């Protein structure tokens, strides 16, 4: 912070009195809100702050830098309001950003419409038009507008929307009609800011994460996208991801000349150094000669270092490695799916970059388990994972349902959101109750061992999820529906949870979309087929042991189908 302060002091010495006035008026939050492309650049570390960008570029570009007032028009959009009869009162409307890419359109702004809320928005451009109804128009709280209007009314003055288009959207000026009750409308002629699809996706997700709401911000954000915007974002992201993986570049560093028995797939984002660390630690395991590594990178800025370290690691440790390089962030699901295509074995291990072997016999034990254990127990399984302090991080996963309350328009409603949790998180390392082999509802994507044919039959990871979160539980649920329950097998690994990748605000926006999507897709089936919350694991294990000792004990009792993760005695009642 001291270095940053000195930087701004040096800059201030070079500006004249008029520019010093800008500094006194400058509003950082407003600048980033009105200029989401700059907000993204600040998140990525290209600028220390919006103010730095304004001093270097924004002033001469005419970018907005002041907090809004009730009377001020947007400074970078030409606004034309249609004439209306004197008796009709049109709420004040300010479009702050209209941004367009090849296949998407994003807009935001605010309106003093507490007494006559916006009903819909119509946007018309050269050869195209979009109608945005209430299901696609998110309303958000704007503290700055409340202050500017001196309003004591608890109303979401802000609005935003996003449209994904399968067809290419021609660029050029467009007309935006904001329509109120009685067909009164505020008309604006706008030249959208041009951007590419990937950056527009990130801007939309960053805006979603940064938006304000009355009550619980997490629940409020999800509620704004559940009626239609969520699907728009998901569809747009799938198109972005598909475009990225279609241009994958592959480099192989094979030194052994052997055909591997298993392929370890690792998805990297932002931190290339874990490739070398994993090579150094895994090569010490007996039996690693039967394994290959496939690294897929969602960060184009780490490509050169990644290739250099892969080349060196292969020579030093003798491990076959393949690098699948992507020109953008395709997300966890799409990146792993494309990496699996380059695997040379029939067994796939999905591994986080911050996961390491717990003992030197790890590879041998994994190979023996796959080759000799029952097929139903090894077709898809996870393993106990441990924190660096020795405590348990993961002993399988279970589902629960949250029912948070949403405050909106003077009423309170309950929402339904699925939560995925880890068994035994933080438990002592020697507590075998969480680590003994058993079927579980799901296992974490930090480590999944899966038969390649089964993985492909399931369609791989569902690519609807944005960046990462919930793909692992989704894959396990798909497997269970197809008749194969996930298992936990006691081949232990270390996991430095959260250390293997960089996480930015835009990724938090993706997590909001993913929780909505996972809940929308699976909540009904989870409530119908799973015991919610942490099951009494000791009781489950004792009864599985008893059932295995007397396999015909329950054969004469037809009973109902057991809910997954439900104690056997309860299911047999």
Coordinates of C-alpha atoms in Angstrom, one line a residue:
X1 CA 0.0 0.0 0.0
X2 CA 2.9 2.4 0.7
X3 CA 4.3 1.7 -2.8
X4 CA 0.9 2.4 -4.3
X5 CA 0.6 5.7 -2.3
X6 CA 4.0 6.8 -3.5
X7 CA 3.0 6.0 -7.1
X8 CA -0.1 8.1 -7.0
X9 CA 1.9 11.0 -5.3
X10 CA 4.3 10.9 -8.2
X11 CA 1.5 10.9 -10.7
X12 CA -0.2 13.8 -9.0
X13 CA 2.8 16.0 -9.3
X14 CA 2.6 15.8 -13.1
X15 CA -1.0 16.8 -13.5
X16 CA -2.4 20.4 -13.7
X17 CA -4.9 22.1 -11.4
X18 CA -7.8 20.9 -13.6
X19 CA -6.7 17.3 -13.3
X20 CA -6.3 17.8 -9.6
X21 CA -10.0 18.7 -9.5
X22 CA -10.7 15.4 -11.3
X23 CA -8.9 13.6 -8.4
X24 CA -11.1 15.3 -5.9
X25 CA -14.2 14.3 -7.8
X26 CA -13.1 10.8 -8.8
X27 CA -15.3 7.9 -7.5
X28 CA -13.6 4.5 -7.8
X29 CA -16.7 2.4 -7.5
X30 CA -18.6 4.4 -10.1
X31 CA -15.6 4.3 -12.5
X32 CA -15.4 0.5 -12.3
X33 CA -19.2 0.1 -12.5
X34 CA -19.5 2.3 -15.6
X35 CA -16.4 0.7 -17.2
X36 CA -16.6 -3.1 -16.6
X37 CA -13.7 -3.7 -19.0
X38 CA -11.5 -1.7 -16.7
X39 CA -12.9 -3.5 -13.6
X40 CA -11.8 -6.8 -15.3
X41 CA -8.4 -5.3 -16.0
X42 CA -8.0 -4.3 -12.4
X43 CA -9.0 -7.8 -11.2
X44 CA -6.4 -9.3 -13.6
X45 CA -3.7 -7.0 -12.1
X46 CA -3.1 -4.9 -15.2
X47 CA -3.8 -1.7 -13.2
X48 CA -3.5 -1.0 -9.5
X49 CA -6.9 0.7 -9.5
X50 CA -9.5 2.3 -11.7
X51 CA -7.9 5.7 -10.8
X52 CA -4.6 4.6 -12.3
X53 CA -6.4 3.7 -15.6
X54 CA -8.3 7.0 -15.6
X55 CA -5.1 9.1 -15.2
X56 CA -3.2 7.2 -18.0
X57 CA -6.1 6.6 -20.5
X58 CA -9.6 7.2 -19.2
X59 CA -9.4 11.0 -19.1
X60 CA -8.6 11.5 -22.7
X61 CA -11.1 8.7 -23.7
X62 CA -13.9 10.7 -21.9
X63 CA -14.7 7.9 -19.4
X64 CA -17.2 8.5 -16.6
X65 CA -15.5 9.1 -13.3
X66 CA -18.0 10.9 -11.0
X67 CA -20.7 9.4 -8.7
X68 CA -24.2 9.7 -10.2
X69 CA -26.6 12.6 -9.5
X70 CA -30.3 12.6 -10.1
X71 CA -29.9 15.0 -13.0
X72 CA -26.7 13.8 -14.7
X73 CA -27.0 12.0 -18.1
X74 CA -24.5 9.2 -19.0
X75 CA -21.4 10.8 -20.3
X76 CA -20.4 8.2 -23.0
X77 CA -23.8 7.3 -24.4
X78 CA -25.8 9.8 -26.6
X79 CA -29.3 9.7 -25.1
X80 CA -32.4 10.8 -26.9
X81 CA -35.7 10.7 -25.0
X82 CA -38.9 10.6 -27.1
X83 CA -41.5 13.3 -26.7
X84 CA -44.5 12.3 -24.7
X85 CA -47.8 14.1 -23.8
X86 CA -47.3 16.4 -20.8
X87 CA -49.6 14.3 -18.6
X88 CA -47.5 11.2 -18.9
X89 CA -44.6 10.9 -16.5
X90 CA -41.7 8.8 -17.6
X91 CA -39.4 7.6 -14.9
X92 CA -35.8 8.8 -15.3
X93 CA -33.6 6.2 -16.9
X94 CA -29.8 6.1 -17.2
X95 CA -28.1 3.5 -19.3
X96 CA -24.6 3.1 -17.9
X97 CA -23.1 0.4 -20.1
X98 CA -24.2 -1.3 -23.3
X99 CA -21.6 -3.8 -24.4
X100 CA -21.7 -6.3 -27.2
X101 CA -19.6 -9.2 -28.5
X102 CA -20.1 -11.5 -31.5
X103 CA -22.7 -13.6 -29.6
X104 CA -23.7 -11.6 -26.5
X105 CA -25.1 -8.3 -25.3
X106 CA -24.9 -6.9 -21.8
X107 CA -26.5 -3.7 -20.5
X108 CA -26.9 -2.1 -17.1
X109 CA -28.2 1.1 -15.7
X110 CA -30.7 2.5 -13.2
X111 CA -34.1 4.0 -13.2
X112 CA -36.1 6.1 -10.7
X113 CA -39.0 3.8 -11.3
X114 CA -40.1 3.0 -7.7
X115 CA -43.7 4.2 -8.5
X116 CA -43.8 2.8 -12.1
X117 CA -41.3 -0.1 -12.5
X118 CA -39.8 -1.1 -15.8
X119 CA -41.9 -3.8 -17.6
X120 CA -39.5 -4.7 -20.4
X121 CA -36.7 -3.4 -22.6
X122 CA -36.6 -3.6 -26.4
X123 CA -33.2 -3.3 -28.2
X124 CA -33.1 -2.9 -31.9
X125 CA -29.9 -2.8 -34.1
X126 CA -29.0 -3.3 -37.8
X127 CA -30.8 -6.5 -38.7
X128 CA -31.5 -7.7 -35.2
X129 CA -33.7 -7.0 -32.1
X130 CA -34.2 -8.4 -28.6
X131 CA -37.2 -8.2 -26.3
X132 CA -36.1 -8.4 -22.6
X133 CA -39.0 -9.3 -20.4
X134 CA -39.0 -9.2 -16.6
X135 CA -37.6 -12.8 -16.5
X136 CA -34.4 -11.5 -18.2
X137 CA -34.2 -8.1 -16.4
X138 CA -32.3 -8.4 -13.1
X139 CA -33.1 -5.7 -10.5
X140 CA -30.4 -4.8 -8.0
X141 CA -29.8 -2.4 -5.2
X142 CA -27.9 0.8 -5.9
X143 CA -26.7 2.6 -2.8
X144 CA -25.3 5.5 -4.9
X145 CA -28.7 6.1 -6.6
X146 CA -30.5 5.9 -3.3
X147 CA -28.2 8.6 -1.9
X148 CA -28.5 10.7 -5.1
X149 CA -32.3 10.6 -5.2
X150 CA -32.5 11.1 -1.4
X151 CA -34.9 8.2 -1.4
X152 CA -36.1 6.3 1.6
X153 CA -38.0 3.8 -0.5
X154 CA -36.4 0.3 -0.4
X155 CA -36.5 -0.2 -4.1
X156 CA -33.9 -1.9 -6.5
X157 CA -33.2 1.1 -8.8
X158 CA -30.5 -0.8 -10.6
X159 CA -31.1 -3.1 -13.6
X160 CA -29.0 -5.3 -15.8
X161 CA -29.5 -8.0 -18.5
X162 CA -27.6 -10.3 -20.7
X163 CA -28.6 -12.0 -23.9
X164 CA -26.8 -14.9 -25.6
X165 CA -27.4 -15.2 -29.3
X166 CA -26.7 -18.3 -31.5
X167 CA -26.4 -16.0 -34.5
X168 CA -23.7 -13.4 -34.8
X169 CA -24.9 -9.9 -33.7
X170 CA -23.9 -7.2 -36.3
X171 CA -22.1 -4.3 -34.7
X172 CA -23.2 -0.7 -34.9
X173 CA -25.6 1.8 -33.2
X174 CA -28.8 0.5 -31.7
X175 CA -32.0 1.9 -30.1
X176 CA -32.9 0.9 -26.6
X177 CA -36.5 1.4 -25.5
X178 CA -37.2 1.1 -21.8
X179 CA -40.9 0.4 -21.5
X180 CA -43.1 1.2 -18.5
X181 CA -46.8 0.6 -17.7
X182 CA -49.2 2.1 -20.3
X183 CA -46.5 1.7 -23.0
X184 CA -44.7 4.8 -21.9
X185 CA -41.1 4.5 -22.8
X186 CA -37.7 6.1 -22.6
X187 CA -35.8 5.8 -25.9
X188 CA -32.0 5.9 -26.1
X189 CA -29.7 5.8 -29.1
X190 CA -26.5 3.9 -28.2
X191 CA -23.3 2.8 -29.8
X192 CA -22.4 -0.4 -27.8
X193 CA -18.8 -0.9 -26.5
X194 CA -17.3 -3.8 -28.5
X195 CA -15.7 -6.7 -26.8
X196 CA -14.8 -10.4 -27.4
X197 CA -17.0 -13.2 -26.1
X198 CA -14.6 -14.4 -23.4
X199 CA -14.1 -11.0 -21.9
X200 CA -17.8 -10.3 -22.1
X201 CA -18.5 -13.5 -20.2
X202 CA -16.1 -12.5 -17.5
X203 CA -17.5 -9.0 -17.2
X204 CA -21.1 -10.3 -16.8
X205 CA -19.9 -12.8 -14.1
X206 CA -18.0 -10.0 -12.3
X207 CA -21.0 -7.8 -12.4
X208 CA -23.2 -10.6 -11.0
X209 CA -20.8 -11.2 -8.1
X210 CA -20.4 -7.5 -7.3
X211 CA -24.1 -6.6 -7.4
X212 CA -26.0 -5.5 -4.2
X213 CA -29.3 -6.8 -2.9
X214 CA -31.7 -6.4 0.0
X215 CA -31.0 -9.2 2.5
X216 CA -28.7 -12.1 1.9
X217 CA -26.4 -11.1 -1.1
X218 CA -25.7 -14.7 -2.1
X219 CA -29.4 -15.6 -2.3
X220 CA -30.3 -12.3 -3.9
X221 CA -27.8 -12.8 -6.7
X222 CA -29.0 -16.3 -7.4
X223 CA -32.7 -15.1 -7.4
X224 CA -31.9 -12.6 -10.1
X225 CA -30.7 -15.3 -12.5
X226 CA -33.1 -18.2 -11.8
X227 CA -35.9 -17.1 -14.1
X228 CA -33.9 -16.8 -17.3
X229 CA -30.6 -15.0 -17.0
X230 CA -28.9 -18.1 -15.6
X231 CA -29.7 -20.1 -18.7
X232 CA -28.5 -17.2 -20.9
X233 CA -25.1 -17.2 -19.1
X234 CA -24.8 -21.0 -19.2
X235 CA -25.5 -21.2 -22.9
X236 CA -23.1 -18.4 -23.7
X237 CA -20.4 -19.9 -21.6
X238 CA -20.7 -23.3 -23.3
X239 CA -20.2 -21.5 -26.6
X240 CA -17.1 -19.7 -25.3
X241 CA -15.7 -23.0 -23.8
X242 CA -16.4 -24.9 -27.0
X243 CA -14.5 -22.3 -29.1
X244 CA -11.5 -22.4 -26.7
X245 CA -11.1 -26.2 -26.6
X246 CA -11.6 -26.5 -30.4
X247 CA -8.3 -24.7 -30.8
X248 CA -6.3 -26.8 -28.3
X249 CA -2.6 -27.1 -28.9
X250 CA -0.8 -30.3 -27.8
X251 CA 2.8 -31.0 -26.9
X252 CA 4.0 -34.4 -25.8
X253 CA 7.1 -35.2 -23.7
X254 CA 7.4 -39.0 -23.7
X255 CA 10.6 -40.6 -22.6
X256 CA 9.7 -44.1 -21.4
X257 CA 8.4 -45.7 -24.6
X258 CA 5.8 -47.6 -22.6
X259 CA 2.0 -47.8 -22.9
X260 CA 0.6 -46.5 -19.6
X261 CA -2.0 -48.4 -17.5
X262 CA -3.5 -45.1 -16.2
X263 CA -3.5 -41.4 -17.2
X264 CA -3.4 -38.7 -14.6
X265 CA -5.2 -35.6 -15.9
X266 CA -4.5 -32.3 -14.1
X267 CA -6.2 -29.0 -14.9
X268 CA -4.1 -25.9 -14.3
X269 CA -5.1 -22.3 -13.9
X270 CA -2.6 -19.5 -13.0
X271 CA 0.0 -21.6 -11.2
X272 CA 2.3 -23.6 -13.5
X273 CA 4.8 -24.5 -10.7
X274 CA 2.7 -27.4 -9.5
X275 CA 3.6 -29.4 -12.6
X276 CA 7.2 -29.7 -11.4
X277 CA 6.3 -30.3 -7.8
X278 CA 3.9 -33.2 -8.7
X279 CA 6.5 -34.7 -10.9
X280 CA 9.1 -34.6 -8.1
X281 CA 6.8 -36.2 -5.5
X282 CA 4.9 -38.7 -7.6
X283 CA 8.1 -40.1 -9.3
X284 CA 9.2 -41.4 -5.9
X285 CA 6.2 -43.8 -5.8
X286 CA 6.8 -47.4 -6.8
X287 CA 4.9 -48.3 -10.0
X288 CA 4.8 -44.8 -11.4
X289 CA 6.3 -46.1 -14.6
X290 CA 2.8 -47.4 -15.4
X291 CA 1.3 -43.8 -15.3
X292 CA 1.4 -40.8 -17.6
X293 CA 0.5 -37.2 -16.8
X294 CA -1.7 -35.0 -18.9
X295 CA -1.7 -31.3 -18.0
X296 CA -4.3 -29.0 -19.5
X297 CA -3.9 -25.3 -19.0
X298 CA -6.7 -22.8 -18.8
X299 CA -4.2 -19.9 -18.6
X300 CA -2.5 -18.9 -21.8
X301 CA -0.1 -16.6 -19.9
X302 CA 1.6 -19.6 -18.3
X303 CA 2.2 -21.6 -21.5
X304 CA 5.9 -20.9 -22.0
X305 CA 6.8 -21.7 -18.4
X306 CA 4.6 -24.8 -18.4
X307 CA 6.3 -26.2 -21.5
X308 CA 9.7 -25.5 -20.1
X309 CA 9.0 -27.2 -16.8
X310 CA 7.3 -30.2 -18.5
X311 CA 10.4 -30.7 -20.7
X312 CA 12.8 -30.5 -17.7
X313 CA 10.6 -32.7 -15.4
X314 CA 10.3 -35.4 -18.1
X315 CA 14.1 -35.5 -18.5
X316 CA 14.9 -35.5 -14.7
X317 CA 12.1 -37.8 -13.5
X318 CA 11.4 -40.0 -16.5
X319 CA 7.7 -39.4 -16.4
X320 CA 5.7 -39.2 -19.7
X321 CA 3.8 -35.9 -19.9
X322 CA 1.4 -34.3 -22.3
X323 CA 0.5 -30.6 -22.3
X324 CA -2.8 -29.5 -23.7
X325 CA -2.7 -25.7 -24.0
X326 CA -5.8 -23.6 -24.3
X327 CA -6.0 -20.0 -25.5
X328 CA -8.5 -19.1 -22.7
X329 CA -10.3 -20.3 -19.6
X330 CA -12.6 -23.1 -20.8
X331 CA -13.5 -24.2 -17.3
X332 CA -12.8 -27.3 -15.3
X333 CA -15.3 -29.6 -17.1
X334 CA -14.5 -28.7 -20.7
X335 CA -10.7 -28.6 -20.1
X336 CA -10.6 -32.1 -18.4
X337 CA -12.9 -33.5 -21.1
X338 CA -10.6 -32.4 -23.9
X339 CA -7.5 -33.6 -22.0
X340 CA -9.0 -37.1 -21.7
X341 CA -9.1 -37.4 -25.5
X342 CA -5.3 -37.4 -25.4
X343 CA -5.0 -40.1 -22.8
X344 CA -3.3 -43.4 -23.9
X345 CA -4.9 -45.7 -21.3
X346 CA -8.2 -47.0 -20.2
X347 CA -8.1 -45.6 -16.7
X348 CA -8.5 -41.9 -16.0
X349 CA -7.4 -40.2 -12.8
X350 CA -8.7 -36.6 -12.4
X351 CA -6.3 -34.8 -10.0
X352 CA -6.0 -31.3 -8.7
X353 CA -2.6 -29.7 -9.0
X354 CA -2.3 -29.3 -5.2
X355 CA -2.8 -33.1 -4.6
X356 CA 0.3 -35.3 -3.7
X357 CA 0.9 -38.9 -2.8
X358 CA 0.6 -39.8 0.9
X359 CA 3.0 -42.7 0.8
X360 CA 5.5 -44.2 -1.7
X361 CA 3.3 -47.3 -2.4
X362 CA 0.4 -45.1 -3.6
X363 CA 0.7 -46.0 -7.3
X364 CA 1.1 -49.7 -6.7
X365 CA -1.9 -49.8 -4.4
X366 CA -4.0 -47.9 -6.9
X367 CA -3.0 -50.3 -9.7
X368 CA -3.7 -53.4 -7.6
X369 CA -7.1 -52.0 -6.5
X370 CA -8.2 -51.3 -10.1
X371 CA -7.0 -54.7 -11.3
X372 CA -8.3 -56.9 -8.5
X373 CA -11.2 -55.3 -6.6
X374 CA -14.8 -55.7 -7.7
X375 CA -15.7 -53.7 -10.8
X376 CA -18.6 -52.0 -9.0
X377 CA -16.2 -50.7 -6.4
X378 CA -13.6 -49.3 -8.8
X379 CA -15.6 -48.0 -11.9
X380 CA -15.7 -44.6 -10.2
X381 CA -14.1 -43.9 -6.9
X382 CA -12.4 -41.3 -4.8
X383 CA -9.9 -41.4 -1.9
X384 CA -9.3 -39.9 1.6
X385 CA -7.5 -36.5 1.3
X386 CA -5.5 -34.9 4.1
X387 CA -4.6 -31.3 4.9
X388 CA -0.9 -30.6 5.5
X389 CA -1.4 -30.7 9.3
X390 CA -2.5 -34.3 9.0
X391 CA -6.2 -33.8 9.6
X392 CA -8.8 -35.2 7.2
X393 CA -10.0 -32.9 4.4
X394 CA -12.2 -35.4 2.5
X395 CA -13.8 -38.7 3.3
X396 CA -16.5 -38.7 0.7
X397 CA -19.3 -36.1 0.1
X398 CA -23.0 -35.8 1.1
X399 CA -25.8 -33.5 0.1
X400 CA -28.0 -31.2 2.1
X401 CA -30.7 -28.6 1.3
X402 CA -30.6 -25.0 2.4
X403 CA -33.8 -23.0 2.5
X404 CA -32.6 -19.4 2.9
X405 CA -35.1 -16.5 3.0
X406 CA -35.3 -13.9 0.3
X407 CA -36.6 -10.4 0.9
X408 CA -38.1 -8.7 -2.1
X409 CA -40.8 -6.2 -2.7
X410 CA -41.9 -6.2 0.9
X411 CA -42.3 -10.0 1.0
X412 CA -40.2 -12.9 2.3
X413 CA -40.0 -16.1 0.4
X414 CA -38.0 -19.3 0.9
X415 CA -35.5 -20.6 -1.7
X416 CA -34.2 -24.1 -2.1
X417 CA -30.4 -24.5 -2.7
X418 CA -28.4 -27.8 -2.7
X419 CA -25.2 -27.8 -0.6
X420 CA -22.4 -30.3 -1.1
X421 CA -20.2 -31.1 2.0
X422 CA -17.3 -33.4 2.9
X423 CA -17.5 -36.2 5.4
X424 CA -15.0 -35.9 8.2
X425 CA -13.6 -32.5 7.3
X426 CA -11.1 -31.7 10.1
X427 CA -11.3 -35.1 11.7
X428 CA -8.1 -36.7 13.2
X429 CA -6.0 -38.6 10.8
X430 CA -6.3 -41.9 12.7
X431 CA -10.1 -41.9 12.7
X432 CA -10.8 -44.8 10.3
X433 CA -14.5 -44.3 10.3
X434 CA -14.3 -41.8 7.5
X435 CA -11.6 -43.6 5.4
X436 CA -12.8 -47.2 5.2
X437 CA -13.9 -48.3 1.7
X438 CA -17.7 -47.7 1.2
X439 CA -20.2 -46.3 -1.3
X440 CA -20.8 -42.6 -0.9
X441 CA -23.1 -40.0 -2.5
X442 CA -20.2 -38.3 -4.3
X443 CA -16.4 -37.8 -4.2
X444 CA -14.5 -34.6 -4.8
X445 CA -13.0 -33.7 -8.2
X446 CA -9.6 -33.2 -6.4
X447 CA -9.2 -36.9 -7.0
X448 CA -11.4 -39.2 -9.1
X449 CA -10.3 -42.5 -10.5
X450 CA -12.7 -43.7 -13.2
X451 CA -12.9 -46.3 -16.0
X452 CA -12.4 -44.4 -19.2
X453 CA -15.2 -46.2 -21.0
X454 CA -17.6 -45.4 -18.1
X455 CA -16.5 -41.7 -18.1
X456 CA -17.2 -41.4 -21.8
X457 CA -20.5 -43.2 -21.5
X458 CA -21.6 -40.6 -18.9
X459 CA -20.6 -37.9 -21.3
X460 CA -17.6 -36.8 -19.2
X461 CA -18.0 -33.8 -17.0
X462 CA -21.1 -31.7 -17.7
X463 CA -19.8 -28.6 -19.5
X464 CA -22.7 -26.4 -18.4
X465 CA -21.0 -25.3 -15.3
X466 CA -18.9 -22.1 -15.4
X467 CA -15.2 -22.3 -14.6
X468 CA -15.5 -24.9 -11.8
X469 CA -17.6 -26.1 -8.9
X470 CA -20.2 -28.9 -8.8
X471 CA -18.9 -30.8 -11.8
X472 CA -17.7 -33.6 -9.6
X473 CA -21.0 -34.1 -7.7
X474 CA -22.8 -33.9 -11.0
X475 CA -20.7 -36.6 -12.5
X476 CA -21.3 -38.8 -9.4
X477 CA -25.0 -38.3 -9.6
X478 CA -25.0 -39.2 -13.3
X479 CA -23.1 -42.4 -12.5
X480 CA -25.6 -43.3 -9.8
X481 CA -28.5 -42.8 -12.1
X482 CA -26.8 -45.2 -14.6
X483 CA -26.4 -47.8 -11.9
X484 CA -22.9 -47.3 -10.5
X485 CA -22.5 -45.7 -7.1
X486 CA -19.3 -43.8 -6.4
X487 CA -17.0 -45.4 -3.8
X488 CA -14.3 -44.2 -1.4
X489 CA -11.2 -46.4 -1.4
X490 CA -8.4 -46.0 1.2
X491 CA -5.5 -44.9 -1.0
X492 CA -4.6 -41.7 0.8
X493 CA -3.4 -38.4 -0.7
X494 CA -2.4 -35.0 0.6
X495 CA -4.5 -32.0 -0.6
X496 CA -3.5 -28.4 -0.1
X497 CA -7.1 -27.3 -0.7
X498 CA -7.4 -24.0 -2.6
X499 CA -3.7 -23.6 -3.2
X500 CA -3.5 -25.0 -6.7
X501 CA -5.1 -22.2 -8.7
X502 CA -5.8 -18.4 -8.7
X503 CA -9.3 -17.3 -7.7
X504 CA -10.7 -13.9 -8.8
X505 CA -14.1 -12.2 -8.2
X506 CA -15.2 -13.3 -11.7
X507 CA -14.9 -17.0 -10.5
X508 CA -17.2 -16.2 -7.6
X509 CA -19.8 -15.0 -10.1
X510 CA -19.4 -18.4 -11.9
X511 CA -20.0 -20.2 -8.5
X512 CA -23.3 -18.3 -8.1
X513 CA -24.4 -19.6 -11.5
X514 CA -23.2 -23.1 -10.7
X515 CA -25.1 -23.4 -7.5
X516 CA -28.3 -22.2 -9.2
X517 CA -27.7 -24.7 -12.0
X518 CA -26.8 -27.6 -9.7
X519 CA -29.9 -27.0 -7.5
X520 CA -32.2 -26.5 -10.5
X521 CA -30.9 -29.8 -12.1
X522 CA -30.7 -32.1 -9.1
X523 CA -32.6 -30.8 -6.1
X524 CA -35.8 -32.8 -6.7
X525 CA -33.9 -36.1 -7.3
X526 CA -31.6 -35.5 -4.3
X527 CA -34.5 -34.9 -2.0
X528 CA -36.3 -38.1 -3.3
X529 CA -33.3 -40.5 -3.3
X530 CA -30.8 -39.4 -0.7
X531 CA -30.7 -39.0 3.0
X532 CA -29.9 -35.3 3.6
X533 CA -27.1 -34.2 5.9
X534 CA -24.2 -36.2 7.4
X535 CA -25.3 -39.8 7.9
X536 CA -24.1 -41.6 11.1
X537 CA -21.1 -43.1 9.3
X538 CA -20.2 -45.6 12.1
X539 CA -23.7 -47.1 11.9
X540 CA -23.5 -47.4 8.1
X541 CA -20.1 -49.2 8.3
X542 CA -21.2 -51.6 11.0
X543 CA -24.3 -52.6 9.1
X544 CA -22.5 -53.0 5.8
X545 CA -20.0 -55.3 7.7
X546 CA -22.9 -57.3 9.1
X547 CA -24.6 -57.5 5.7
X548 CA -21.4 -58.7 4.1
X549 CA -21.0 -61.3 6.8
X550 CA -24.6 -62.6 6.2
X551 CA -25.4 -61.8 2.6
X552 CA -28.8 -63.5 2.7
X553 CA -29.9 -61.7 5.9
X554 CA -32.2 -59.3 4.1
X555 CA -32.9 -61.3 1.0
X556 CA -36.4 -62.3 2.1
X557 CA -37.4 -58.7 2.9
X558 CA -38.2 -56.9 -0.3
X559 CA -38.5 -53.5 1.3
X560 CA -38.3 -50.2 -0.6
X561 CA -35.2 -49.1 -2.5
X562 CA -32.5 -47.8 -0.1
X563 CA -31.8 -44.1 -0.3
X564 CA -28.1 -43.5 -1.0
X565 CA -26.0 -43.0 2.1
X566 CA -28.9 -44.4 4.2
X567 CA -28.2 -47.0 6.9
X568 CA -29.2 -50.5 5.8
X569 CA -31.5 -51.1 8.8
X570 CA -33.4 -47.9 8.1
X571 CA -33.9 -48.9 4.5
X572 CA -35.1 -52.3 5.4
X573 CA -37.8 -51.1 7.8

